[in-house]
Short mmCIF file of C-alpha atoms in Angstrom, two decimals:
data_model
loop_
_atom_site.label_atom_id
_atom_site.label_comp_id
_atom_site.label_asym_id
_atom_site.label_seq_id
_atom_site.Cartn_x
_atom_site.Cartn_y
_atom_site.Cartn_z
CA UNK J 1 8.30 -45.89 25.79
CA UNK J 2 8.59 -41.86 24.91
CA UNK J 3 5.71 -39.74 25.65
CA UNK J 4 3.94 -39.27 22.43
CA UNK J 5 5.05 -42.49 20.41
CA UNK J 6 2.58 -44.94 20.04
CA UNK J 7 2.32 -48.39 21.04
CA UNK J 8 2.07 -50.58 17.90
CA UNK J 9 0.66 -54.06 19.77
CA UNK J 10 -1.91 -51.70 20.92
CA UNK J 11 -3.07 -50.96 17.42
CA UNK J 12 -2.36 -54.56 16.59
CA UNK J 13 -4.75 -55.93 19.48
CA UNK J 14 -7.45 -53.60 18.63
CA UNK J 15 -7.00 -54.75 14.68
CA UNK J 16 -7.59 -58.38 15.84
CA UNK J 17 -10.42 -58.16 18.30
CA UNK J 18 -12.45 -56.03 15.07
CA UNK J 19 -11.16 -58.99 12.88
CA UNK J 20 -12.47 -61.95 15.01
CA UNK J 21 -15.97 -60.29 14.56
CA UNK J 22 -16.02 -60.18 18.80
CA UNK J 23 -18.33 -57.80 20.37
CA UNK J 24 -16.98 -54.63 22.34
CA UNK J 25 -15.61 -54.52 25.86
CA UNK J 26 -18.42 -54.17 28.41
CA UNK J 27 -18.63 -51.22 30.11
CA UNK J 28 -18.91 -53.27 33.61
CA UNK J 29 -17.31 -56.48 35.08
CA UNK J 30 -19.68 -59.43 35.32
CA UNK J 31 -21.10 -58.94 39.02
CA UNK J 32 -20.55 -55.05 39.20
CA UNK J 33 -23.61 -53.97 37.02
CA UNK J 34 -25.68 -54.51 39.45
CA UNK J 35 -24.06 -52.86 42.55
CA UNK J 36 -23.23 -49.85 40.49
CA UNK J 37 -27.07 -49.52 40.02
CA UNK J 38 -28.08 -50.20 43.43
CA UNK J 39 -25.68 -47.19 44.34
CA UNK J 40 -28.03 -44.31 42.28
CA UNK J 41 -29.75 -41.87 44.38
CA UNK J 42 -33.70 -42.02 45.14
CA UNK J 43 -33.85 -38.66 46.37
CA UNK J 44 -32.15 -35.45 46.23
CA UNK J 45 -30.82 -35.77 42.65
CA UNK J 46 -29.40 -33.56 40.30
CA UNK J 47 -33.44 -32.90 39.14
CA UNK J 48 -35.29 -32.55 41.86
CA UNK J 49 -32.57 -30.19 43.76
CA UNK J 50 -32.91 -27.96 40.67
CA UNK J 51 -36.74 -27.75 40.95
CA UNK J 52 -36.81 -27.01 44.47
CA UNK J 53 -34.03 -24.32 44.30
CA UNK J 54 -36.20 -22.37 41.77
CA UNK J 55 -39.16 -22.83 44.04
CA UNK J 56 -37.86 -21.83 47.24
CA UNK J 57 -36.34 -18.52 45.29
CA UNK J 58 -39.83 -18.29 43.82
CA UNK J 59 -40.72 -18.08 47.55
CA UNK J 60 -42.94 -20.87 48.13
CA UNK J 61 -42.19 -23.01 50.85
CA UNK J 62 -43.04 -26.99 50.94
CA UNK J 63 -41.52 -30.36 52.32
CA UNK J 64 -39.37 -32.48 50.30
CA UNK J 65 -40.22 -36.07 50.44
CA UNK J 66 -42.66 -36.63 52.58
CA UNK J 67 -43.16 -40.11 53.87
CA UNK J 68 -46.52 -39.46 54.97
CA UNK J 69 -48.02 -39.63 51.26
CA UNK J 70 -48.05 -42.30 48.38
CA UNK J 71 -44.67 -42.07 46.47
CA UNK J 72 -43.01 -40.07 48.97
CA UNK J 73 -43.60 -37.11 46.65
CA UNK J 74 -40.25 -35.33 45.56
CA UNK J 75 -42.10 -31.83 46.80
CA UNK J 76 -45.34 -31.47 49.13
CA UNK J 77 -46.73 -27.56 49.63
CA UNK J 78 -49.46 -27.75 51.52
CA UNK J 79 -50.63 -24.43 51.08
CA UNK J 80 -51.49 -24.79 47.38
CA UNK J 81 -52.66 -28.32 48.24
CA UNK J 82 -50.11 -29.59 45.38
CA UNK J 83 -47.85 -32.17 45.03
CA UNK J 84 -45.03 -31.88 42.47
CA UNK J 85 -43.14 -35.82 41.07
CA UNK J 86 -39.54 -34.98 39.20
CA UNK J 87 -39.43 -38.07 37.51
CA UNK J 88 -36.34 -39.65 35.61
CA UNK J 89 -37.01 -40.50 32.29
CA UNK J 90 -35.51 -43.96 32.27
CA UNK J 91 -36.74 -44.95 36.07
CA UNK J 92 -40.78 -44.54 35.21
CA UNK J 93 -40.06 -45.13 31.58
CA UNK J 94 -41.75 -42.17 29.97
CA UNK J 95 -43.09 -42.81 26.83
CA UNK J 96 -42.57 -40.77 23.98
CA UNK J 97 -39.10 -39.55 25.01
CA UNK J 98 -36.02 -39.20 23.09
CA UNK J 99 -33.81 -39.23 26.49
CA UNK J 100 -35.60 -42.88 27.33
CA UNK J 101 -34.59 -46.08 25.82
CA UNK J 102 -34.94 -49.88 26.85
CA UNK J 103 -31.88 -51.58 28.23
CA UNK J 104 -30.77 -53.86 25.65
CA UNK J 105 -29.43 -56.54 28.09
CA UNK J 106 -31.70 -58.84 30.64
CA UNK J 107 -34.68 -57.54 28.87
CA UNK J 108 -37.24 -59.32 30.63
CA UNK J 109 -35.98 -57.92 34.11
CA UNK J 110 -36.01 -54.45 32.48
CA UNK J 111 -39.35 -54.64 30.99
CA UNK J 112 -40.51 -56.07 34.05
CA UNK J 113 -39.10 -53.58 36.12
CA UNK J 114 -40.23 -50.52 34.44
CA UNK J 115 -43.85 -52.05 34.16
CA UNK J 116 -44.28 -52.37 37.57
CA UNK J 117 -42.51 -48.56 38.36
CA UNK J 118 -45.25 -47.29 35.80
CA UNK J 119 -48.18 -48.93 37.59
CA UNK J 120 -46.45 -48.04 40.87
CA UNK J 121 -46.68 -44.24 39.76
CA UNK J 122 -50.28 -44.45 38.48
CA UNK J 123 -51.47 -46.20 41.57
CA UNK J 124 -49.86 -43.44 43.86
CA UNK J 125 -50.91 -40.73 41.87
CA UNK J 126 -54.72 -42.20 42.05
CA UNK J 127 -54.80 -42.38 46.12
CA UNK J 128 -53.18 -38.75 45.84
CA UNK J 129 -56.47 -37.15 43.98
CA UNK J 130 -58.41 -39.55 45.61
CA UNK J 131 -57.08 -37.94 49.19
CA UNK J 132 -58.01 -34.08 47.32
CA UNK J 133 -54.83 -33.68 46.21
CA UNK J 134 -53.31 -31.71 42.86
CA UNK J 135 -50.68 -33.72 41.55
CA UNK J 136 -47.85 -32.54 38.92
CA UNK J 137 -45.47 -34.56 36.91
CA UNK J 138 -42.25 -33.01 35.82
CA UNK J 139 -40.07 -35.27 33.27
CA UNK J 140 -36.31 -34.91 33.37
CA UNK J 141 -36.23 -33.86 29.94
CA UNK J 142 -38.19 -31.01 30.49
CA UNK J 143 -35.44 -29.96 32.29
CA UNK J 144 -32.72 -29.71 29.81
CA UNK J 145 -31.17 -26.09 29.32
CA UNK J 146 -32.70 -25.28 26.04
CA UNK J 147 -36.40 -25.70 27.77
CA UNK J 148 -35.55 -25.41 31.58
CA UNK J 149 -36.29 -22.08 32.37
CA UNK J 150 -39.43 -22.22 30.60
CA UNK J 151 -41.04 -25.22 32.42
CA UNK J 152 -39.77 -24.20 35.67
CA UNK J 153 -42.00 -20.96 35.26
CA UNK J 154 -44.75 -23.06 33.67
CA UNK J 155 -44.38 -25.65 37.01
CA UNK J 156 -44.55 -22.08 39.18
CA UNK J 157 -47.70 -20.74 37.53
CA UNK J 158 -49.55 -24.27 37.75
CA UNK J 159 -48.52 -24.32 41.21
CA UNK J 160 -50.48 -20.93 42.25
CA UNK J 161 -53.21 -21.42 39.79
CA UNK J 162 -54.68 -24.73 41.69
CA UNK J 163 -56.42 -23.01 44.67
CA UNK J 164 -60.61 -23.36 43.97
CA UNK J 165 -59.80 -26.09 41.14
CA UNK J 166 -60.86 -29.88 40.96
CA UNK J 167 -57.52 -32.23 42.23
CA UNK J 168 -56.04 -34.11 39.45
CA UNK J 169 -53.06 -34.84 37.84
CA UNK J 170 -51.40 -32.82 35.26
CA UNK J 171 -48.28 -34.39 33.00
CA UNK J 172 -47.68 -31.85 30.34
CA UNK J 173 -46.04 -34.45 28.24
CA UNK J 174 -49.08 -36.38 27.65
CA UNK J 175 -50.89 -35.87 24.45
CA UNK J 176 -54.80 -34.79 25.32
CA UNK J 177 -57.01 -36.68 23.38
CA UNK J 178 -58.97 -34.54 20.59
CA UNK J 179 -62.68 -35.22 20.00
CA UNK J 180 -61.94 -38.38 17.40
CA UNK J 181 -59.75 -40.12 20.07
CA UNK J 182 -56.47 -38.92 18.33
CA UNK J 183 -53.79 -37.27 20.31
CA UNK J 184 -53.31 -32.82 20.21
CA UNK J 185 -50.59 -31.02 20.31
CA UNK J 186 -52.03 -29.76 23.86
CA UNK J 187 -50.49 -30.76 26.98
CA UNK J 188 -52.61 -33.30 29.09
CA UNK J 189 -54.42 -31.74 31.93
CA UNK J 190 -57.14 -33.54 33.45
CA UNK J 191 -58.06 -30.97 35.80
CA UNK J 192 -60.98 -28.98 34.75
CA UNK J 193 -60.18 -25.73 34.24
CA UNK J 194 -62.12 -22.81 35.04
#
């Protein structure tokens, strides 16, 4: 066939597969799913190597997952007595968040899964204040261009102001709650603050 002439059983094919009501190609070959899943990164993704970049220019120096703490945090500086999490929206299922959705296949694994990633995080981040430490969540789509630049110097500023405050955790993307229980525009923060 010439280069640039089309192939009319293509068009045909496509015609009947729309006709016979079918549902679209899946993207993966039963069996493959899950090895292409098992094959994402835990650490060092696109994310976290972004948020540690701008630190170390920023000039403060820390370890990058540290298996000596809960949750092998993503960044440890022990100066500031901080811990920084770069969490993927879909992996601890942040609520609230265009960039998160449910899978809509084997939606009990799913469900399950993310449930027990959530509790996973809030159990980790407990022993972490617990042990005296500050603990910071930052949500992959904080990260986008339009609002990167922004957060990273918000994440740089929260980082310095800790010293001589209480240790908690701070997720910027969690409604406070107002006096009548209903949620603020204000970013969560359940350190005290001086």
């Amino acid at each position: 066939m010439a280069h640039g002439t089309r192939n009319p059983d293509r068009r045909t094919s496509r015609r009947h597969t729309a006709s016979h009501g079918r549902s679209r190609q899946e993207r993966y070959e039963r069996g493959t799913r899950s090895y292409t899943m098992s094959h994402i990164r835990g650490k060092d993704t696109t994310i976290e190597v972004l948020v540690r970049s701008y630190l170390f220019a920023r000039g403060l120096r820390f370890r990058k997952n540290d298996k000596r703490y809960p949750g092998h945090p993503d960044v440890v500086l022990p100066k500031w007595h901080t811990i920084v999490f770069i969490n993927g929206c879909f992996w601890h299922a942040h609520s609230n968040c265009s960039v998160f959705s449910r899978p809509k296949s084997n939606v009990e694994f799913w469900s399950a899964k993310l449930l027990r990633n959530t509790e996973r995080d809030e159990r980790q981040h407990a022993q972490l204040v617990a042990a005296g430490w500050h603990v910071i969540v930052v949500w992959e789509c904080e990260l986008a261009k339009p609002v990167r630049e922004a957060r990273l110097a918000k994440l740089y500023d929260q980082i310095t102001a800790m010293p001589g405050t209480e240790p908690g955790v701070i997720d910027d993307t969690i409604p406070a709650k107002s006096h009548n229980n209903q949620p603020t525009a204000e970013p969560h923060n359940t350190m005290p603050t001086r």
